[in-house]
Amino acid sequence: MNAAQNGGWGNATGWSVFISPNASTKSKNLAGFLHDTTQKMNLKTRKPLPTQKYWVSNLYICKNTNCPCVLTENFFMDSKKDAEYLMSEQGKQDVVDIHVNAIKDYIDSI
């Protein structure tokens, strides 16, 4: 989950995916599939630019790996709207579906 507040409820909402600055092409492709899956599901995504599908950040977990690696932030736990969605059966299933469907699509592409 993501968070934007320092206590209390905030207004930030949406799903996002991150890669490292040294990300492989495979990591970028996986991030793209994840983003595209959220779009097909009509879910709100957060992007750094309208044409960029993923955020680039110097995250240790993403930059020190030998396999394709991304970090997903599945909506905001400090947004009342997102928190209610995440706690619903639909929200839980959507988060699972994002990852399962995108990973399947990614594997099918290689």
PDB file of C-alpha atoms in Angstrom:
ATOM      1  CA  MET A   1       0.000   0.000   0.000  1.00  0.00           C
ATOM      2  CA  ASN A   2       0.962   3.608  -0.376  1.00  0.00           C
ATOM      3  CA  ALA A   3       0.580   6.446   2.139  1.00  0.00           C
ATOM      4  CA  ALA A   4       0.791  10.202   1.743  1.00  0.00           C
ATOM      5  CA  GLN A   5      -0.274  11.604   5.095  1.00  0.00           C
ATOM      6  CA  ASN A   6       1.512  11.928   8.394  1.00  0.00           C
ATOM      7  CA  GLY A   7      -1.550  10.813  10.328  1.00  0.00           C
ATOM      8  CA  GLY A   8      -5.220  11.222   9.494  1.00  0.00           C
ATOM      9  CA  TRP A   9      -7.003  10.739   6.190  1.00  0.00           C
ATOM     10  CA  GLY A  10      -5.609  12.138   2.975  1.00  0.00           C
ATOM     11  CA  ASN A  11      -6.873  12.729  -0.557  1.00  0.00           C
ATOM     12  CA  ALA A  12      -4.259  10.801  -2.548  1.00  0.00           C
ATOM     13  CA  THR A  13      -5.702   7.779  -4.345  1.00  0.00           C
ATOM     14  CA  GLY A  14      -4.710   5.243  -6.943  1.00  0.00           C
ATOM     15  CA  TRP A  15      -2.403   2.404  -7.870  1.00  0.00           C
ATOM     16  CA  SER A  16       1.198   2.747  -9.074  1.00  0.00           C
ATOM     17  CA  VAL A  17       4.253   0.732 -10.075  1.00  0.00           C
ATOM     18  CA  PHE A  18       7.946   1.562  -9.582  1.00  0.00           C
ATOM     19  CA  ILE A  19      11.192   0.452 -11.196  1.00  0.00           C
ATOM     20  CA  SER A  20      14.780   1.359 -10.386  1.00  0.00           C
ATOM     21  CA  PRO A  21      16.911   3.736 -12.476  1.00  0.00           C
ATOM     22  CA  ASN A  22      19.028   0.757 -13.571  1.00  0.00           C
ATOM     23  CA  ALA A  23      15.987  -1.392 -14.412  1.00  0.00           C
ATOM     24  CA  SER A  24      16.336  -4.027 -17.071  1.00  0.00           C
ATOM     25  CA  THR A  25      14.158  -4.075 -20.156  1.00  0.00           C
ATOM     26  CA  LYS A  26      12.360  -7.038 -18.588  1.00  0.00           C
ATOM     27  CA  SER A  27      11.542  -5.004 -15.470  1.00  0.00           C
ATOM     28  CA  LYS A  28      10.251  -2.155 -17.622  1.00  0.00           C
ATOM     29  CA  ASN A  29       8.118  -4.587 -19.624  1.00  0.00           C
ATOM     30  CA  LEU A  30       6.670  -6.120 -16.450  1.00  0.00           C
ATOM     31  CA  ALA A  31       5.876  -2.644 -15.107  1.00  0.00           C
ATOM     32  CA  GLY A  32       4.155  -1.848 -18.404  1.00  0.00           C
ATOM     33  CA  PHE A  33       2.031  -4.994 -18.244  1.00  0.00           C
ATOM     34  CA  LEU A  34       1.006  -4.183 -14.676  1.00  0.00           C
ATOM     35  CA  HIS A  35       0.007  -0.651 -15.670  1.00  0.00           C
ATOM     36  CA  ASP A  36      -1.876  -1.855 -18.745  1.00  0.00           C
ATOM     37  CA  THR A  37      -3.791  -4.373 -16.634  1.00  0.00           C
ATOM     38  CA  THR A  38      -4.994  -1.653 -14.262  1.00  0.00           C
ATOM     39  CA  GLN A  39      -6.133   0.390 -17.247  1.00  0.00           C
ATOM     40  CA  LYS A  40      -8.089  -2.568 -18.677  1.00  0.00           C
ATOM     41  CA  MET A  41      -9.745  -2.932 -15.259  1.00  0.00           C
ATOM     42  CA  ASN A  42     -10.648   0.791 -15.247  1.00  0.00           C
ATOM     43  CA  LEU A  43      -8.743   1.385 -12.024  1.00  0.00           C
ATOM     44  CA  LYS A  44      -7.218   4.721 -11.125  1.00  0.00           C
ATOM     45  CA  THR A  45      -3.469   4.729 -11.664  1.00  0.00           C
ATOM     46  CA  ARG A  46      -0.888   7.262 -10.632  1.00  0.00           C
ATOM     47  CA  LYS A  47       1.847   8.076 -13.142  1.00  0.00           C
ATOM     48  CA  PRO A  48       4.668  10.628 -13.105  1.00  0.00           C
ATOM     49  CA  LEU A  49       3.690  11.817 -16.610  1.00  0.00           C
ATOM     50  CA  PRO A  50       0.662  11.090 -18.801  1.00  0.00           C
ATOM     51  CA  THR A  51       2.792   9.071 -21.233  1.00  0.00           C
ATOM     52  CA  GLN A  52       4.911   7.249 -18.634  1.00  0.00           C
ATOM     53  CA  LYS A  53       3.455   4.028 -17.212  1.00  0.00           C
ATOM     54  CA  TYR A  54       5.713   3.702 -14.169  1.00  0.00           C
ATOM     55  CA  TRP A  55       7.693   5.675 -11.629  1.00  0.00           C
ATOM     56  CA  VAL A  56      11.482   5.483 -11.494  1.00  0.00           C
ATOM     57  CA  SER A  57      12.894   5.538  -7.983  1.00  0.00           C
ATOM     58  CA  ASN A  58      16.138   4.479  -6.360  1.00  0.00           C
ATOM     59  CA  LEU A  59      14.564   1.667  -4.328  1.00  0.00           C
ATOM     60  CA  TYR A  60      17.012  -0.856  -2.882  1.00  0.00           C
ATOM     61  CA  ILE A  61      14.611  -3.764  -3.352  1.00  0.00           C
ATOM     62  CA  CYS A  62      14.366  -3.079  -7.096  1.00  0.00           C
ATOM     63  CA  LYS A  63      17.934  -2.184  -7.967  1.00  0.00           C
ATOM     64  CA  ASN A  64      19.798  -5.063  -6.336  1.00  0.00           C
ATOM     65  CA  THR A  65      18.303  -8.080  -8.051  1.00  0.00           C
ATOM     66  CA  ASN A  66      19.177 -10.350 -10.944  1.00  0.00           C
ATOM     67  CA  CYS A  67      15.588 -10.978 -12.015  1.00  0.00           C
ATOM     68  CA  PRO A  68      12.886  -8.675 -13.384  1.00  0.00           C
ATOM     69  CA  CYS A  69      11.752  -6.562 -10.465  1.00  0.00           C
ATOM     70  CA  VAL A  70       9.083  -3.947  -9.804  1.00  0.00           C
ATOM     71  CA  LEU A  71       7.418  -2.545  -6.716  1.00  0.00           C
ATOM     72  CA  THR A  72       3.668  -2.016  -6.775  1.00  0.00           C
ATOM     73  CA  GLU A  73       1.839   0.332  -4.443  1.00  0.00           C
ATOM     74  CA  ASN A  74      -1.720  -0.870  -4.269  1.00  0.00           C
ATOM     75  CA  PHE A  75      -3.739   2.233  -3.510  1.00  0.00           C
ATOM     76  CA  PHE A  76      -3.490   4.415  -0.373  1.00  0.00           C
ATOM     77  CA  MET A  77      -4.083   3.085   3.103  1.00  0.00           C
ATOM     78  CA  ASP A  78      -4.540   6.637   4.406  1.00  0.00           C
ATOM     79  CA  SER A  79      -7.237   7.551   1.889  1.00  0.00           C
ATOM     80  CA  LYS A  80     -10.666   6.700   3.248  1.00  0.00           C
ATOM     81  CA  LYS A  81     -11.917   5.892  -0.265  1.00  0.00           C
ATOM     82  CA  ASP A  82      -8.972   3.618  -1.081  1.00  0.00           C
ATOM     83  CA  ALA A  83      -8.951   1.989   2.376  1.00  0.00           C
ATOM     84  CA  GLU A  84     -12.637   1.081   2.094  1.00  0.00           C
ATOM     85  CA  TYR A  85     -12.026  -0.289  -1.393  1.00  0.00           C
ATOM     86  CA  LEU A  86      -9.003  -2.308  -0.248  1.00  0.00           C
ATOM     87  CA  MET A  87     -10.977  -3.842   2.598  1.00  0.00           C
ATOM     88  CA  SER A  88     -13.847  -4.832   0.316  1.00  0.00           C
ATOM     89  CA  GLU A  89     -13.994  -8.234  -1.365  1.00  0.00           C
ATOM     90  CA  GLN A  90     -13.918  -6.487  -4.765  1.00  0.00           C
ATOM     91  CA  GLY A  91     -10.842  -4.462  -3.836  1.00  0.00           C
ATOM     92  CA  LYS A  92      -8.964  -7.508  -2.562  1.00  0.00           C
ATOM     93  CA  GLN A  93      -9.839  -9.467  -5.691  1.00  0.00           C
ATOM     94  CA  ASP A  94      -8.849  -6.579  -7.963  1.00  0.00           C
ATOM     95  CA  VAL A  95      -5.378  -6.353  -6.374  1.00  0.00           C
ATOM     96  CA  VAL A  96      -4.916 -10.095  -6.898  1.00  0.00           C
ATOM     97  CA  ASP A  97      -6.213  -9.871 -10.474  1.00  0.00           C
ATOM     98  CA  ILE A  98      -3.873  -6.992 -11.341  1.00  0.00           C
ATOM     99  CA  HIS A  99      -0.836  -9.032 -10.393  1.00  0.00           C
ATOM    100  CA  VAL A 100      -1.930 -12.446 -11.671  1.00  0.00           C
ATOM    101  CA  ASN A 101      -3.159 -11.188 -15.047  1.00  0.00           C
ATOM    102  CA  ALA A 102      -0.161  -8.918 -15.633  1.00  0.00           C
ATOM    103  CA  ILE A 103       2.328 -11.636 -14.725  1.00  0.00           C
ATOM    104  CA  LYS A 104       0.564 -14.086 -17.033  1.00  0.00           C
ATOM    105  CA  ASP A 105       0.635 -11.549 -19.862  1.00  0.00           C
ATOM    106  CA  TYR A 106       4.315 -10.827 -19.185  1.00  0.00           C
ATOM    107  CA  ILE A 107       5.215 -14.544 -19.239  1.00  0.00           C
ATOM    108  CA  ASP A 108       3.237 -15.043 -22.451  1.00  0.00           C
ATOM    109  CA  SER A 109       5.252 -12.227 -24.051  1.00  0.00           C
ATOM    110  CA  ILE A 110       8.673 -13.784 -23.480  1.00  0.00           C
TER     111      ILE A 110
END
